[in-house]
CSV table of C-alpha atoms in Angstrom, one decimal:
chain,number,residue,atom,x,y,z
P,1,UNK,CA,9.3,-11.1,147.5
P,2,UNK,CA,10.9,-10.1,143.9
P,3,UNK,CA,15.0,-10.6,146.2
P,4,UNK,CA,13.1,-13.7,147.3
P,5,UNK,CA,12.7,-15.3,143.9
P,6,UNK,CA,15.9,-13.7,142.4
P,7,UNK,CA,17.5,-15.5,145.6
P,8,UNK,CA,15.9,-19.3,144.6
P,9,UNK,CA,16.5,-18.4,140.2
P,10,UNK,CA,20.6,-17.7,142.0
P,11,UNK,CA,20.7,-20.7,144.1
P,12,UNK,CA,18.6,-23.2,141.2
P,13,UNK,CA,21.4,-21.8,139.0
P,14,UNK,CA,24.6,-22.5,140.8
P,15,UNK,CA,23.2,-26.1,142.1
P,16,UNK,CA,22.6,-26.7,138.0
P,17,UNK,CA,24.5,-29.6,136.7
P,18,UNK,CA,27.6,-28.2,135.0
P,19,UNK,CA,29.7,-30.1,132.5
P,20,UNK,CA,33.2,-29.2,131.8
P,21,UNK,CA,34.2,-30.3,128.4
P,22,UNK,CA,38.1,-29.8,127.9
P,23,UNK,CA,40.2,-30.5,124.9
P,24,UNK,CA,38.0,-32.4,123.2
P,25,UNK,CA,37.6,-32.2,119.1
P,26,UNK,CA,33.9,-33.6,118.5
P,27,UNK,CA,31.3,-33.4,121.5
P,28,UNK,CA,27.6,-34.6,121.4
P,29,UNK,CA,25.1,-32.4,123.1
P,30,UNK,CA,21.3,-33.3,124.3
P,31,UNK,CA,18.7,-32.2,126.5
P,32,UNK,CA,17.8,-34.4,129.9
P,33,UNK,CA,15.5,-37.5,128.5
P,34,UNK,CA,15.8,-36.8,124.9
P,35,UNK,CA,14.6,-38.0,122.5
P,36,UNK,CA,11.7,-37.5,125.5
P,37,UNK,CA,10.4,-34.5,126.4
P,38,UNK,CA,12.5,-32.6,129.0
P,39,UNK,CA,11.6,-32.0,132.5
P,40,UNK,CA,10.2,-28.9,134.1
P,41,UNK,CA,12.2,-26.2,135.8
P,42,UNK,CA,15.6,-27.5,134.4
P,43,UNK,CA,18.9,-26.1,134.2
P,44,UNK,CA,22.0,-27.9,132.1
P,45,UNK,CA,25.2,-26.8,131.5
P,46,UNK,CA,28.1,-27.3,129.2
P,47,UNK,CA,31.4,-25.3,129.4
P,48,UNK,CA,34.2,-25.9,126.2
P,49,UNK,CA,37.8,-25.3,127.1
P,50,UNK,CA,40.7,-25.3,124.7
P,51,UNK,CA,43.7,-23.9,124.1
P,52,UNK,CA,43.6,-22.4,120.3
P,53,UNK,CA,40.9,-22.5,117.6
P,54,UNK,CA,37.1,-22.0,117.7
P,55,UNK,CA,34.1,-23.6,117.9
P,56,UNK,CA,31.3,-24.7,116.1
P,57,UNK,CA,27.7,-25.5,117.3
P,58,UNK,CA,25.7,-27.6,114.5
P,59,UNK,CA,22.2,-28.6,115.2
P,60,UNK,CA,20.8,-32.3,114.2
P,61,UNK,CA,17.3,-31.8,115.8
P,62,UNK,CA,16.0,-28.8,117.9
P,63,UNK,CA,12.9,-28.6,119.2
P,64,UNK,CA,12.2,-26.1,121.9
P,65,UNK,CA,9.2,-24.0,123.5
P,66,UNK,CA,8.8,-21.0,121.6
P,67,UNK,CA,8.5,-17.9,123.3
P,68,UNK,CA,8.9,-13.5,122.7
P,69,UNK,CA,12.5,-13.6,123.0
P,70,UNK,CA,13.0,-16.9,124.3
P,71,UNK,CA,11.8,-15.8,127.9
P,72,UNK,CA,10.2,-19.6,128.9
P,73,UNK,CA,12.5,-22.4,127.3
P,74,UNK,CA,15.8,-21.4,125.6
P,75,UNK,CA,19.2,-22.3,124.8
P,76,UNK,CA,21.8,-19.6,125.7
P,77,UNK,CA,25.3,-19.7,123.8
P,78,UNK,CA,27.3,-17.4,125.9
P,79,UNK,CA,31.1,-16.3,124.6
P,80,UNK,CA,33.1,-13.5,126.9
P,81,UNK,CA,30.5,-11.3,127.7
P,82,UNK,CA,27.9,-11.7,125.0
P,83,UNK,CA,25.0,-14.4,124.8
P,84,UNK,CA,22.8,-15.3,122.1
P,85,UNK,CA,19.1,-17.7,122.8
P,86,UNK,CA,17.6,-19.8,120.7
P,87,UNK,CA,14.1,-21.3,120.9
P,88,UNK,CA,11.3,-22.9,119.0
P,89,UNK,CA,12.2,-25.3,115.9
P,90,UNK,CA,15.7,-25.3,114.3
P,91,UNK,CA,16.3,-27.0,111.3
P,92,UNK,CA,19.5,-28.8,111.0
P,93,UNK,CA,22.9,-27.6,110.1
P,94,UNK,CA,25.2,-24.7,111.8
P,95,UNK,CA,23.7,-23.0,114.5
P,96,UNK,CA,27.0,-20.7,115.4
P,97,UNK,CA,30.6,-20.5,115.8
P,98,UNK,CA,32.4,-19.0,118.6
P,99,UNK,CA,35.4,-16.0,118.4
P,100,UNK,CA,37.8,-17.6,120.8
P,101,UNK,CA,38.5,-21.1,121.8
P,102,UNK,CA,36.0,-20.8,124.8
P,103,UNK,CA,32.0,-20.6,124.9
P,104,UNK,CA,29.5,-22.0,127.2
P,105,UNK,CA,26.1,-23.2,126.8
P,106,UNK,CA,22.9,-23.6,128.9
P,107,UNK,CA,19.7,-25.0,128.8
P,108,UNK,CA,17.1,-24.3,130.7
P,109,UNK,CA,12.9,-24.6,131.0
P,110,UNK,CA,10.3,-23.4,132.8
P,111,UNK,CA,7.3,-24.9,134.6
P,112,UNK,CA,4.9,-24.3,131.0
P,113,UNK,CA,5.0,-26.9,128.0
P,114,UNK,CA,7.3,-29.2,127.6
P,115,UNK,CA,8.9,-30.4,124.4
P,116,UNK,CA,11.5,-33.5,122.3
P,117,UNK,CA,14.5,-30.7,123.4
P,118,UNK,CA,17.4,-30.8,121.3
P,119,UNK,CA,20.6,-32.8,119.6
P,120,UNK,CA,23.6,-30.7,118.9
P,121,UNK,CA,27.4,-31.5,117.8
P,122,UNK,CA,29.5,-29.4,119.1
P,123,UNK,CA,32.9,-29.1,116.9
P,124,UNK,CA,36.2,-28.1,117.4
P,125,UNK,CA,38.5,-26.7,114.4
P,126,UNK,CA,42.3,-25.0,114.1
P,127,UNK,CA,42.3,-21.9,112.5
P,128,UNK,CA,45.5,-20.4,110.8
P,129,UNK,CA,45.7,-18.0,112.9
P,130,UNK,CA,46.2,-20.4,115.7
P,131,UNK,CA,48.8,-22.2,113.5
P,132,UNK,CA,50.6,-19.3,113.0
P,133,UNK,CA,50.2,-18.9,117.4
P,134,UNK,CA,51.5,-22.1,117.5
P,135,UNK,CA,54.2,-22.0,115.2
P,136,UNK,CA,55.5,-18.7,116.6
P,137,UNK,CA,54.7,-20.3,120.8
P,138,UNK,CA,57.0,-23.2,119.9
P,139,UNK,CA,59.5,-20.9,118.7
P,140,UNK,CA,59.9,-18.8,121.4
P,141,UNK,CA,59.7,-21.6,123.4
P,142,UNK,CA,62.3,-23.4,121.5
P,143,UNK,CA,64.5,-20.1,121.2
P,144,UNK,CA,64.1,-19.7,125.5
P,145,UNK,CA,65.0,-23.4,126.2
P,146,UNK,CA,68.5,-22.5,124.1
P,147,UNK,CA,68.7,-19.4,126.1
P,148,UNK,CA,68.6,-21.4,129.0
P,149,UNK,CA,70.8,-23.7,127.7
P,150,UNK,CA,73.0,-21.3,126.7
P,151,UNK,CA,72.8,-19.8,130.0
P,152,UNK,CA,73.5,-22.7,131.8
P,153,UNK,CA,76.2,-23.9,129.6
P,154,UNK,CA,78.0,-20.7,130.2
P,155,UNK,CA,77.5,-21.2,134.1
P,156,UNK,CA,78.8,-24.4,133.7
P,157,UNK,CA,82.2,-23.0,131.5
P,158,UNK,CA,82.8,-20.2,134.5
P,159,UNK,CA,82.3,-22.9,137.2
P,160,UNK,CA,84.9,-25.4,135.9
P,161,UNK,CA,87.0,-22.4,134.6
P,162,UNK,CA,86.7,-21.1,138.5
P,163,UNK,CA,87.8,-24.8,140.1
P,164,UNK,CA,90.2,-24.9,136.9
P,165,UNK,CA,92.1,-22.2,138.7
P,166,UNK,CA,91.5,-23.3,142.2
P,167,UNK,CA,93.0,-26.4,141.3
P,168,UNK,CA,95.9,-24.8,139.9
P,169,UNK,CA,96.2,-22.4,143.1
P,170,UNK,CA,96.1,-25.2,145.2
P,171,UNK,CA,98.5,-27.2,143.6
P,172,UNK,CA,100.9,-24.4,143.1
P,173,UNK,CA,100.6,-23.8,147.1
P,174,UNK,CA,101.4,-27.6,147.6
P,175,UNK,CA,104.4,-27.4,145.5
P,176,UNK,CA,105.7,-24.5,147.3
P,177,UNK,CA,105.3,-25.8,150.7
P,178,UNK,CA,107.2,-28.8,149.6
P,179,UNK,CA,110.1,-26.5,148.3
P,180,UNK,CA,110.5,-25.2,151.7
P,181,UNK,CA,110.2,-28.3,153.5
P,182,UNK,CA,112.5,-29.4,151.2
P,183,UNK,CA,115.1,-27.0,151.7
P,184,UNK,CA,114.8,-26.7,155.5
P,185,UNK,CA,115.3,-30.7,155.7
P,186,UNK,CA,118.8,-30.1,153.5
P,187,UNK,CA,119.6,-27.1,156.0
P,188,UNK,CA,118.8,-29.4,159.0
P,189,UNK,CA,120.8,-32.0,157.3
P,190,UNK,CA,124.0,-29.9,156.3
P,191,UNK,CA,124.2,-28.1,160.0
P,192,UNK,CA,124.3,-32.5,161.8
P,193,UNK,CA,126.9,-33.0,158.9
P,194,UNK,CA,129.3,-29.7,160.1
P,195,UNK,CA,128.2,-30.8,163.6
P,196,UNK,CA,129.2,-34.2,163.3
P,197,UNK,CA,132.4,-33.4,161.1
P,198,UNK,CA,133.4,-31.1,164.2
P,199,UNK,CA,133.2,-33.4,166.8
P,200,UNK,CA,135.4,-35.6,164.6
P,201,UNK,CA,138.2,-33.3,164.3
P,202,UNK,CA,137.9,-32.6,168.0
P,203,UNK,CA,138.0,-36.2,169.0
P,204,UNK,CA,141.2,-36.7,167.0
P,205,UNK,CA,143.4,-33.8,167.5
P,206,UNK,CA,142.9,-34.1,171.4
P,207,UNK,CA,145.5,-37.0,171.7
P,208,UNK,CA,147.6,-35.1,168.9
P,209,UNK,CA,147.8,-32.2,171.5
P,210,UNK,CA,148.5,-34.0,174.5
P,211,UNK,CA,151.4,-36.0,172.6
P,212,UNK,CA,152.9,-33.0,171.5
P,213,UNK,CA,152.8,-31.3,175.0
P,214,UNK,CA,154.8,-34.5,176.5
P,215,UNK,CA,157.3,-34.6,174.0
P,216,UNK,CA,157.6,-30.8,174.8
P,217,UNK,CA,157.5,-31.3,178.3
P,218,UNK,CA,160.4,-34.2,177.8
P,219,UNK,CA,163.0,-32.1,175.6
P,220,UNK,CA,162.5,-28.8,178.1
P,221,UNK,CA,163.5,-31.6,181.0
P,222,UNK,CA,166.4,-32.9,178.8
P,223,UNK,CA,168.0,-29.3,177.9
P,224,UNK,CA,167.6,-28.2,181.9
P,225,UNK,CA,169.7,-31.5,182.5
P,226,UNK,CA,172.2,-30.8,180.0
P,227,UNK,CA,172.6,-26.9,180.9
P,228,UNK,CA,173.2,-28.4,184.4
P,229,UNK,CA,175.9,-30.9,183.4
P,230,UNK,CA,177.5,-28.4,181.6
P,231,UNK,CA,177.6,-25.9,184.4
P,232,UNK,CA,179.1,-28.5,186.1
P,233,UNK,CA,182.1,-29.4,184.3
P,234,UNK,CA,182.9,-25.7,183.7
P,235,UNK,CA,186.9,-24.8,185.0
P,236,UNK,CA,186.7,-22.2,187.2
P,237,UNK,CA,188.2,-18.8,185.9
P,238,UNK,CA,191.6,-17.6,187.1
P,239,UNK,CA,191.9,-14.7,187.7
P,240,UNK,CA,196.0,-13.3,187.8
């Protein structure tokens, strides 16, 4: 019976209506119906969320069931993992102000007397210490995004320094190829020149050679003839 009953207060808890409040300077908060008297058996939530600062709960009318520790009706003002209720009649002004720049409150009644509820503001304020957070966030931010920058500017420096030297290596391999093509086209060229010179000479000393071996040919002819005539017209020798 009692895991029952702790089972339906779980479940009527969770299924409460919730009310996220984020980042937001100035917040009115009220009971369901009010200025009429809130229902029975009702739960109501309000969460605040911010980044920095605190909060401040001030109370413009509050008029709950009062109760031995606030068991029946009662606001709860819960803050990490302490709470604080608050029943009864509340006159106006500051009720309480959080630690940390979260806090959640809750409303919630029984099934006994109802009553007007209650009007709060709920205020958000900067302290210095969150200005001094601040101040010191944005400059580490500030002093990482210029070591990023940093970073990335000296990336950039040993990337073009890197293609820098490609570029050179590259052309410097160009140029050298080119040398060599260079040079074997002048080799190519001087070997057709002594080729082409030699053919010359052979072309023209051929009929050079031939004419001289005819005119030899002719004068060997010519002195036979003669060394004939002349043994010829030799006188005999006497002999006594």
């Amino acid at each position: 019976m009692i895991l029952t009953l702790s089972l339906v207060v779980f479940l009527h808890e969770v299924l409460a209506a919730e009310e996220i409040l984020r980042d937001r300077s100035d917040i009115k908060v009220k009971t369901p119906n009010y200025p009429d008297n809130y229902p029975h058996n009702t739960t109501k939530i309000w969460r605040f969320k911010h980044n920095y600062g605190v909060w401040s709960v001030c109370i413009d009318r509050f008029f709950l069931e009062n109760s031995l520790d606030c068991r029946k009706d009662f606001l709860e003002i819960m803050e990490n993992k302490t709470s604080v209720k608050f029943c009864g009649t509340k006159s106006s002004g500051s009720l309480y102000t959080s630690k940390g720049p979260e806090i959640l409150l809750k409303f919630s009644s029984d099934g006994s007397m109802q009553q007007m509820g209650f009007h709060l503001e709920v205020l958000h304020f900067v302290t210095e210490g969150d200005i001094e957070k601040t101040i010191n966030d944005r400059e580490r931010k500030r002093a990482a995004r210029a070591n990023v920058t940093k970073y990335v500017e000296g990336k950039l420096t040993d990337s073009v320094l890197f293609l820098t030297l490609v570029s050179l290596l590259g052309l410097a391999l160009v140029s050298l190829i080119l040398l060599i093509v260079y040079y074997i086209v002048n080799i190519n060229r001087k070997n057709r020149r002594q080729n082409s010179n030699y053919n010359r000479n052979v072309v023209f000393q051929t009929p050079i050679i031939a004419t001289k071996s005819r005119r030899y040919s002719k004068s060997n002819s010519r002195d036979d003839s003669k060394a004939e005539a002349n043994r010829d017209n030799r006188t005999p020798t006497r002999y006594v």
